Amino acid sequence: MSAAPTTRRTADAPIAPAWLALLAGPLSFGITGPTLVLAEIARDLGVSLVGAASVVTAFGWGIAVGTPLAGGLLARRGLRTALVVAALLVAAGAVLVIAVPVLAVLVVGTALQALGAAGFTVVAMSIAGSAAAMGTVTASLAVLGSIAPLVGSQVAAAWGWPVALVMPVLALLAVPAVLRAGTSGGRQAGRFDLAGAILLVAWVTALVMLTHSPVAAAVAALALTALLAWHVRRRPAGFVPVELVRAPRFLVASGLALALAVVNFGIVYAAPAMVTDLTGWTSGQLGLALLWPYLGGGAVSWFLVSGSARLSFPVWVATLAAGAVAAPAIVAFGNGSVALLFAGMAIGSLAASTGNGALALWAGAAVPQAVRPTAMGLFTLFYLLGAAFGPVLAALAVG
């Protein structure tokens, strides 16, 4: 995971990159941390695996809509307000999850945590004043995402699965250090496009609900797409700038990023059950085994993204699309082989990690400089929608 929207730095004093990593990285615990404990959650709550996966869907929804909303709050109210609001959301969500562990409340609590975690990530990337600091932030997201299944299973075994669901709260440890650094600076002028923000949130919500109520959500999504398109024409400089919808390369990059994320997060949740059926490994053994394909994919992707300028956009699209097709095919048809399952995981991780970085560069270059921060926020929205779709599709696939 990478490429949250960036803004002009507004901090009064430099902040150690380690604090930025601690602020942003725990978001990954909410996405992949429940991987190995969903069956336990389903059993304890008396719901299906698909029902239990709704807590992950809620987190995916929260970070998807929270990223552009946090960017708007940051631009208009400053870093301090954005940071405090994010902290309150994460804390409130964690309290709900721990205090009332029933499915409906868990969905609300994880969604609140996700909204706050998205805000933390936006703040961390806005403060990162150098390439090294930015690299530390993005690396923390990838590394913690890789170890989150193992950590989540161990935390659940020691203290119960509700504690595993509130791991994003670790980001609160960085809040005092960031607040002490000071967050003065300019704020974006102009009236906030509230109608555009509401339409975007409603549209994303309808898309997320496609996996739960396909017919109703599809009708709502189509209607909201028409309303959002009308609003963009009526207010071309609003929450969704018209330059973005008129940039084919931006749209292709965002759509492919969504597909890669759906594949990757779907495999993250589907493959462990398949591996367990073949090996009989415990959750701890499985968590250790899962480290290698995801850490390896993330590490190799750093080199590929660094050299992304050497390949043309059509070549990147074709290559990444091939990865998006190959990874689930290998997992689906290689269910009798542990080696093939791990190969599918590694390819899915590599394609998603590389695509997120490389496609973000192309998406940003496809739009005018004035709307580039907004473009990065909306590009990230599409990628993070994969965190909402993938787990539910995986639960449907494995039963």
Short mmCIF file of C-alpha atoms in Angstrom, two decimals:
data_model
loop_
_atom_site.label_atom_id
_atom_site.label_comp_id
_atom_site.label_asym_id
_atom_site.label_seq_id
_atom_site.Cartn_x
_atom_site.Cartn_y
_atom_site.Cartn_z
CA MET A 1 0.00 0.00 0.00
CA SER A 2 1.27 3.45 -0.96
CA ALA A 3 0.48 6.71 -2.71
CA ALA A 4 -1.83 8.54 -0.36
CA PRO A 5 -2.52 12.12 -1.43
CA THR A 6 0.23 14.57 -0.66
CA THR A 7 0.04 18.27 0.13
CA ARG A 8 2.53 21.04 0.58
CA ARG A 9 4.40 20.57 3.82
CA THR A 10 3.14 22.80 6.61
CA ALA A 11 4.99 21.63 9.70
CA ASP A 12 7.07 24.14 11.64
CA ALA A 13 9.77 21.64 12.58
CA PRO A 14 11.04 18.43 10.98
CA ILE A 15 9.62 15.19 12.36
CA ALA A 16 11.65 11.99 12.58
CA PRO A 17 10.61 9.58 9.81
CA ALA A 18 10.08 6.88 12.42
CA TRP A 19 7.18 8.87 13.89
CA LEU A 20 5.66 9.24 10.42
CA ALA A 21 5.97 5.50 9.88
CA LEU A 22 4.24 4.83 13.20
CA LEU A 23 1.49 7.29 12.30
CA ALA A 24 0.71 5.77 8.88
CA GLY A 25 1.79 2.12 9.07
CA PRO A 26 -0.85 0.69 11.47
CA LEU A 27 -3.51 1.30 8.79
CA SER A 28 -2.27 -1.97 7.26
CA PHE A 29 -3.26 -3.90 10.39
CA GLY A 30 -6.89 -3.09 9.67
CA ILE A 31 -6.69 -4.48 6.13
CA THR A 32 -4.77 -7.74 6.54
CA GLY A 33 -4.67 -8.20 10.32
CA PRO A 34 -7.99 -10.13 10.45
CA THR A 35 -6.88 -12.56 7.70
CA LEU A 36 -6.32 -15.57 9.97
CA VAL A 37 -9.02 -14.84 12.56
CA LEU A 38 -12.12 -14.37 10.37
CA ALA A 39 -13.21 -17.97 10.93
CA GLU A 40 -12.95 -17.49 14.70
CA ILE A 41 -14.93 -14.24 14.49
CA ALA A 42 -17.63 -15.95 12.42
CA ARG A 43 -17.85 -18.86 14.88
CA ASP A 44 -18.05 -16.68 17.99
CA LEU A 45 -20.63 -14.33 16.48
CA GLY A 46 -22.69 -17.13 14.93
CA VAL A 47 -22.48 -15.68 11.42
CA SER A 48 -21.16 -16.89 8.08
CA LEU A 49 -17.63 -16.23 6.88
CA VAL A 50 -19.07 -13.69 4.45
CA GLY A 51 -20.80 -11.96 7.34
CA ALA A 52 -17.60 -11.85 9.35
CA ALA A 53 -15.76 -10.43 6.34
CA SER A 54 -18.06 -7.39 6.55
CA VAL A 55 -15.77 -5.95 9.24
CA VAL A 56 -12.95 -5.92 6.68
CA THR A 57 -15.28 -4.50 4.05
CA ALA A 58 -16.19 -1.71 6.47
CA PHE A 59 -12.51 -0.94 7.00
CA GLY A 60 -11.95 -0.89 3.25
CA TRP A 61 -14.89 1.48 2.81
CA GLY A 62 -13.57 3.74 5.56
CA ILE A 63 -10.07 4.11 4.14
CA ALA A 64 -11.42 4.49 0.60
CA VAL A 65 -13.69 7.42 1.41
CA GLY A 66 -11.52 8.70 4.24
CA THR A 67 -8.52 9.40 2.04
CA PRO A 68 -10.10 12.09 -0.18
CA LEU A 69 -12.14 13.47 2.72
CA ALA A 70 -9.03 13.77 4.88
CA GLY A 71 -7.28 15.51 2.02
CA GLY A 72 -10.06 18.07 1.87
CA LEU A 73 -9.99 18.60 5.64
CA LEU A 74 -6.22 18.95 5.57
CA ALA A 75 -6.30 21.50 2.77
CA ARG A 76 -8.91 23.69 4.44
CA ARG A 77 -8.36 23.27 8.19
CA GLY A 78 -4.68 22.45 8.44
CA LEU A 79 -2.66 19.53 9.74
CA ARG A 80 -3.45 19.98 13.43
CA THR A 81 -7.21 19.76 12.93
CA ALA A 82 -6.87 16.82 10.54
CA LEU A 83 -4.65 14.99 13.01
CA VAL A 84 -6.94 15.57 16.01
CA VAL A 85 -10.05 14.51 14.08
CA ALA A 86 -8.29 11.36 12.87
CA ALA A 87 -7.16 10.51 16.41
CA LEU A 88 -10.70 10.91 17.78
CA LEU A 89 -12.11 8.65 15.05
CA VAL A 90 -9.55 5.90 15.66
CA ALA A 91 -10.03 6.03 19.43
CA ALA A 92 -13.84 6.02 19.21
CA GLY A 93 -13.81 3.10 16.79
CA ALA A 94 -11.48 1.07 18.98
CA VAL A 95 -13.64 1.64 22.05
CA LEU A 96 -16.74 0.41 20.20
CA VAL A 97 -15.00 -2.74 18.96
CA ILE A 98 -13.67 -3.68 22.40
CA ALA A 99 -16.75 -2.69 24.40
CA VAL A 100 -19.53 -4.09 22.16
CA PRO A 101 -18.27 -7.07 20.13
CA VAL A 102 -21.43 -7.69 18.09
CA LEU A 103 -21.36 -7.61 14.31
CA ALA A 104 -23.28 -4.38 13.68
CA VAL A 105 -21.18 -2.45 16.20
CA LEU A 106 -17.96 -4.05 14.91
CA VAL A 107 -18.78 -2.78 11.42
CA VAL A 108 -19.29 0.77 12.73
CA GLY A 109 -16.20 0.61 14.93
CA THR A 110 -13.88 -0.65 12.20
CA ALA A 111 -15.25 1.93 9.77
CA LEU A 112 -14.50 4.73 12.26
CA GLN A 113 -10.99 3.39 12.78
CA ALA A 114 -10.49 3.31 9.01
CA LEU A 115 -11.62 6.91 8.55
CA GLY A 116 -9.12 7.98 11.20
CA ALA A 117 -6.33 5.78 9.84
CA ALA A 118 -6.83 7.32 6.39
CA GLY A 119 -6.44 10.74 7.97
CA PHE A 120 -3.22 9.68 9.70
CA THR A 121 -1.79 8.47 6.39
CA VAL A 122 -2.66 11.70 4.62
CA VAL A 123 -1.06 13.72 7.43
CA ALA A 124 2.10 11.56 7.44
CA MET A 125 2.60 11.97 3.71
CA SER A 126 1.99 15.69 3.84
CA ILE A 127 4.66 16.13 6.54
CA ALA A 128 7.25 13.92 4.84
CA GLY A 129 9.62 16.55 3.50
CA SER A 130 12.11 14.31 1.70
CA ALA A 131 12.20 11.24 -0.50
CA ALA A 132 13.74 9.26 2.35
CA ALA A 133 10.93 10.21 4.73
CA MET A 134 8.28 9.42 2.14
CA GLY A 135 9.95 6.08 1.47
CA THR A 136 9.87 5.29 5.17
CA VAL A 137 6.13 5.97 5.29
CA THR A 138 5.29 3.81 2.29
CA ALA A 139 7.66 1.06 3.43
CA SER A 140 5.93 0.95 6.81
CA LEU A 141 2.60 0.32 5.09
CA ALA A 142 4.03 -2.56 3.05
CA VAL A 143 6.00 -4.16 5.88
CA LEU A 144 3.19 -4.00 8.42
CA GLY A 145 0.75 -5.30 5.82
CA SER A 146 3.02 -8.31 5.36
CA ILE A 147 3.35 -9.16 9.04
CA ALA A 148 -0.22 -8.19 10.03
CA PRO A 149 -1.76 -11.68 9.49
CA LEU A 150 0.82 -13.26 11.82
CA VAL A 151 0.55 -10.47 14.39
CA GLY A 152 -3.24 -10.56 14.25
CA SER A 153 -3.36 -14.30 14.87
CA GLN A 154 -0.94 -14.09 17.79
CA VAL A 155 -2.77 -11.15 19.36
CA ALA A 156 -6.09 -12.97 18.97
CA ALA A 157 -4.66 -16.09 20.62
CA ALA A 158 -3.32 -14.09 23.55
CA TRP A 159 -6.04 -11.49 24.17
CA GLY A 160 -8.96 -12.34 21.88
CA TRP A 161 -9.91 -11.36 18.34
CA PRO A 162 -11.48 -7.98 19.31
CA VAL A 163 -7.98 -6.80 20.26
CA ALA A 164 -6.69 -7.95 16.88
CA LEU A 165 -9.28 -5.70 15.23
CA VAL A 166 -8.07 -2.56 17.01
CA MET A 167 -4.38 -2.75 16.06
CA PRO A 168 -4.68 0.54 14.06
CA VAL A 169 -4.88 2.24 17.46
CA LEU A 170 -1.08 1.90 17.67
CA ALA A 171 -0.87 4.98 15.44
CA LEU A 172 -2.07 7.09 18.38
CA LEU A 173 1.39 6.67 19.93
CA ALA A 174 2.79 9.00 17.25
CA VAL A 175 0.18 11.74 17.66
CA PRO A 176 1.87 13.67 20.53
CA ALA A 177 5.19 13.82 18.67
CA VAL A 178 3.55 15.11 15.51
CA LEU A 179 1.49 17.65 17.42
CA ARG A 180 4.60 18.96 19.22
CA ALA A 181 6.25 19.65 15.88
CA GLY A 182 3.65 22.29 15.10
CA THR A 183 1.32 22.45 12.15
CA SER A 184 0.95 26.01 11.01
CA GLY A 185 0.73 26.97 7.37
CA GLY A 186 -1.53 28.14 4.60
CA ARG A 187 -4.96 26.75 3.92
CA GLN A 188 -6.81 26.33 0.68
CA ALA A 189 -9.17 29.16 -0.15
CA GLY A 190 -12.61 28.82 -1.67
CA ARG A 191 -15.92 27.29 -0.65
CA PHE A 192 -15.82 23.57 0.15
CA ASP A 193 -17.82 21.45 -2.31
CA LEU A 194 -20.01 19.70 0.24
CA ALA A 195 -22.44 18.33 -2.34
CA GLY A 196 -19.59 16.83 -4.34
CA ALA A 197 -18.11 15.21 -1.23
CA ILE A 198 -21.49 13.73 -0.24
CA LEU A 199 -22.08 12.36 -3.73
CA LEU A 200 -18.61 10.80 -3.81
CA VAL A 201 -19.08 9.13 -0.42
CA ALA A 202 -22.51 7.82 -1.45
CA TRP A 203 -21.09 6.52 -4.74
CA VAL A 204 -18.24 4.69 -3.01
CA THR A 205 -20.68 3.24 -0.48
CA ALA A 206 -22.88 1.90 -3.27
CA LEU A 207 -19.85 0.30 -4.93
CA VAL A 208 -18.79 -1.36 -1.67
CA MET A 209 -22.32 -2.72 -1.16
CA LEU A 210 -22.25 -4.46 -4.57
CA THR A 211 -20.83 -7.57 -2.90
CA HIS A 212 -23.65 -7.66 -0.34
CA SER A 213 -26.77 -6.41 -2.18
CA PRO A 214 -25.87 -6.58 -5.90
CA VAL A 215 -29.16 -5.44 -7.46
CA ALA A 216 -29.97 -2.54 -5.12
CA ALA A 217 -26.34 -1.41 -4.98
CA ALA A 218 -25.98 -1.56 -8.76
CA VAL A 219 -29.07 0.61 -9.25
CA ALA A 220 -27.83 3.08 -6.64
CA ALA A 221 -24.33 3.14 -8.14
CA LEU A 222 -25.65 3.87 -11.63
CA ALA A 223 -27.91 6.65 -10.34
CA LEU A 224 -25.13 8.18 -8.28
CA THR A 225 -22.71 7.95 -11.21
CA ALA A 226 -25.14 10.04 -13.27
CA LEU A 227 -25.61 12.54 -10.43
CA LEU A 228 -21.88 12.81 -9.83
CA ALA A 229 -21.21 13.33 -13.54
CA TRP A 230 -23.86 16.05 -13.63
CA HIS A 231 -22.35 17.71 -10.55
CA VAL A 232 -18.85 17.66 -12.05
CA ARG A 233 -20.15 19.42 -15.18
CA ARG A 234 -22.02 21.93 -13.02
CA ARG A 235 -19.02 22.56 -10.76
CA PRO A 236 -15.88 21.65 -12.70
CA ALA A 237 -13.53 22.89 -9.95
CA GLY A 238 -15.31 21.08 -7.13
CA PHE A 239 -14.46 18.05 -5.01
CA VAL A 240 -13.92 15.97 -8.18
CA PRO A 241 -12.19 18.28 -10.70
CA VAL A 242 -13.34 17.92 -14.28
CA GLU A 243 -9.72 17.56 -15.44
CA LEU A 244 -9.62 14.10 -13.88
CA VAL A 245 -12.61 12.64 -15.70
CA ARG A 246 -11.29 14.06 -18.97
CA ALA A 247 -7.88 12.37 -18.58
CA PRO A 248 -8.09 8.86 -20.12
CA ARG A 249 -4.69 7.84 -18.76
CA PHE A 250 -5.74 8.77 -15.22
CA LEU A 251 -8.95 6.74 -15.57
CA VAL A 252 -7.16 3.68 -16.98
CA ALA A 253 -4.49 3.83 -14.25
CA SER A 254 -7.14 4.11 -11.51
CA GLY A 255 -9.27 1.29 -12.93
CA LEU A 256 -6.29 -1.05 -13.25
CA ALA A 257 -5.13 -0.19 -9.73
CA LEU A 258 -8.58 -1.19 -8.46
CA ALA A 259 -8.40 -4.52 -10.32
CA LEU A 260 -4.91 -5.28 -9.00
CA ALA A 261 -5.97 -4.49 -5.43
CA VAL A 262 -9.09 -6.68 -5.67
CA VAL A 263 -6.94 -9.57 -6.88
CA ASN A 264 -4.26 -9.07 -4.25
CA PHE A 265 -6.55 -8.62 -1.25
CA GLY A 266 -8.79 -11.42 -2.47
CA ILE A 267 -5.84 -13.81 -2.56
CA VAL A 268 -4.65 -12.58 0.84
CA TYR A 269 -7.92 -13.79 2.33
CA ALA A 270 -8.62 -16.86 0.14
CA ALA A 271 -5.22 -18.54 -0.02
CA PRO A 272 -4.66 -19.17 3.73
CA ALA A 273 -7.69 -21.49 3.94
CA MET A 274 -6.46 -23.36 0.87
CA VAL A 275 -2.96 -23.74 2.30
CA THR A 276 -4.35 -24.92 5.64
CA ASP A 277 -6.44 -27.59 3.91
CA LEU A 278 -3.32 -28.91 2.21
CA THR A 279 -0.88 -28.67 5.12
CA GLY A 280 -2.80 -28.63 8.38
CA TRP A 281 -0.59 -25.79 9.61
CA THR A 282 -1.56 -23.81 12.70
CA SER A 283 -2.36 -20.12 12.34
CA GLY A 284 1.09 -19.25 13.70
CA GLN A 285 2.86 -21.47 11.18
CA LEU A 286 0.68 -20.14 8.40
CA GLY A 287 1.36 -16.55 9.41
CA LEU A 288 5.11 -17.14 9.26
CA ALA A 289 4.81 -18.80 5.86
CA LEU A 290 2.74 -15.92 4.46
CA LEU A 291 5.47 -13.41 5.29
CA TRP A 292 7.72 -14.46 2.45
CA PRO A 293 5.56 -14.08 -0.67
CA TYR A 294 4.26 -10.70 0.47
CA LEU A 295 7.55 -9.31 1.75
CA GLY A 296 9.25 -10.57 -1.40
CA GLY A 297 6.65 -9.03 -3.67
CA GLY A 298 6.88 -5.70 -1.89
CA ALA A 299 10.69 -5.67 -1.97
CA VAL A 300 10.97 -6.48 -5.67
CA SER A 301 8.30 -3.91 -6.52
CA TRP A 302 10.54 -1.13 -5.13
CA PHE A 303 13.08 -1.82 -7.88
CA LEU A 304 10.40 -2.05 -10.58
CA VAL A 305 8.74 1.21 -9.57
CA SER A 306 12.13 2.93 -9.47
CA GLY A 307 12.66 1.99 -13.12
CA SER A 308 9.09 2.60 -14.23
CA ALA A 309 10.05 5.52 -16.49
CA ARG A 310 11.90 3.11 -18.77
CA LEU A 311 8.65 1.49 -19.94
CA SER A 312 5.77 3.16 -21.77
CA PHE A 313 2.30 3.40 -20.27
CA PRO A 314 0.75 0.80 -22.64
CA VAL A 315 3.51 -1.68 -21.75
CA TRP A 316 2.89 -1.15 -18.05
CA VAL A 317 -0.86 -1.60 -18.50
CA ALA A 318 -0.42 -4.83 -20.46
CA THR A 319 2.15 -6.26 -18.05
CA LEU A 320 0.19 -5.45 -14.90
CA ALA A 321 -3.08 -6.67 -16.44
CA ALA A 322 -1.36 -9.97 -17.21
CA GLY A 323 -0.31 -10.20 -13.57
CA ALA A 324 -3.88 -9.48 -12.46
CA VAL A 325 -5.10 -12.43 -14.56
CA ALA A 326 -2.23 -14.82 -13.81
CA ALA A 327 -2.27 -14.55 -10.01
CA PRO A 328 -5.88 -15.70 -9.39
CA ALA A 329 -5.62 -18.28 -12.18
CA ILE A 330 -2.59 -19.87 -10.50
CA VAL A 331 -4.33 -19.87 -7.12
CA ALA A 332 -7.56 -21.31 -8.55
CA PHE A 333 -5.99 -24.06 -10.64
CA GLY A 334 -3.09 -24.75 -8.28
CA ASN A 335 -5.16 -25.55 -5.20
CA GLY A 336 -3.54 -28.97 -5.05
CA SER A 337 -0.02 -27.53 -4.79
CA VAL A 338 1.31 -25.41 -1.95
CA ALA A 339 4.13 -24.16 -4.20
CA LEU A 340 1.66 -22.90 -6.82
CA LEU A 341 -0.48 -21.22 -4.18
CA PHE A 342 2.52 -19.34 -2.84
CA ALA A 343 3.53 -18.44 -6.40
CA GLY A 344 0.07 -16.95 -6.96
CA MET A 345 0.35 -14.97 -3.72
CA ALA A 346 3.76 -13.61 -4.69
CA ILE A 347 2.60 -12.61 -8.19
CA GLY A 348 -0.52 -10.93 -6.80
CA SER A 349 1.54 -9.02 -4.23
CA LEU A 350 4.17 -8.02 -6.77
CA ALA A 351 1.61 -6.86 -9.34
CA ALA A 352 -0.40 -4.84 -6.80
CA SER A 353 2.62 -3.26 -5.10
CA THR A 354 4.27 -2.40 -8.40
CA GLY A 355 1.05 -1.21 -9.95
CA ASN A 356 0.19 1.02 -7.02
CA GLY A 357 3.51 2.84 -7.28
CA ALA A 358 3.99 2.89 -11.04
CA LEU A 359 0.38 3.66 -11.92
CA ALA A 360 0.30 6.45 -9.33
CA LEU A 361 3.19 8.12 -11.16
CA TRP A 362 1.38 7.84 -14.48
CA ALA A 363 -1.92 9.02 -12.99
CA GLY A 364 -0.27 12.08 -11.46
CA ALA A 365 1.54 12.93 -14.68
CA ALA A 366 -1.71 12.72 -16.66
CA VAL A 367 -3.35 15.73 -14.98
CA PRO A 368 -2.44 19.40 -14.46
CA GLN A 369 -0.18 20.22 -11.51
CA ALA A 370 -2.94 22.22 -9.81
CA VAL A 371 -5.15 19.14 -9.34
CA ARG A 372 -2.40 16.58 -8.83
CA PRO A 373 -2.88 16.20 -5.03
CA THR A 374 -6.59 15.59 -5.59
CA ALA A 375 -5.75 13.14 -8.36
CA MET A 376 -3.50 11.18 -6.02
CA GLY A 377 -6.21 11.08 -3.39
CA LEU A 378 -8.81 9.75 -5.83
CA PHE A 379 -6.34 7.30 -7.37
CA THR A 380 -5.70 5.97 -3.87
CA LEU A 381 -9.46 5.73 -3.33
CA PHE A 382 -9.72 3.30 -6.25
CA TYR A 383 -6.78 1.22 -5.02
CA LEU A 384 -8.16 1.02 -1.51
CA LEU A 385 -11.57 -0.05 -2.77
CA GLY A 386 -9.80 -3.33 -3.42
CA ALA A 387 -9.47 -3.73 0.33
CA ALA A 388 -13.26 -3.65 0.50
CA PHE A 389 -14.04 -5.91 -2.47
CA GLY A 390 -11.26 -8.50 -2.17
CA PRO A 391 -12.02 -10.09 1.22
CA VAL A 392 -15.74 -10.50 0.52
CA LEU A 393 -15.12 -12.04 -2.91
CA ALA A 394 -12.59 -14.38 -1.29
CA ALA A 395 -15.13 -15.42 1.36
CA LEU A 396 -17.68 -16.13 -1.36
CA ALA A 397 -15.13 -18.16 -3.30
CA VAL A 398 -13.99 -20.38 -0.41
CA GLY A 399 -17.44 -20.75 1.11
#
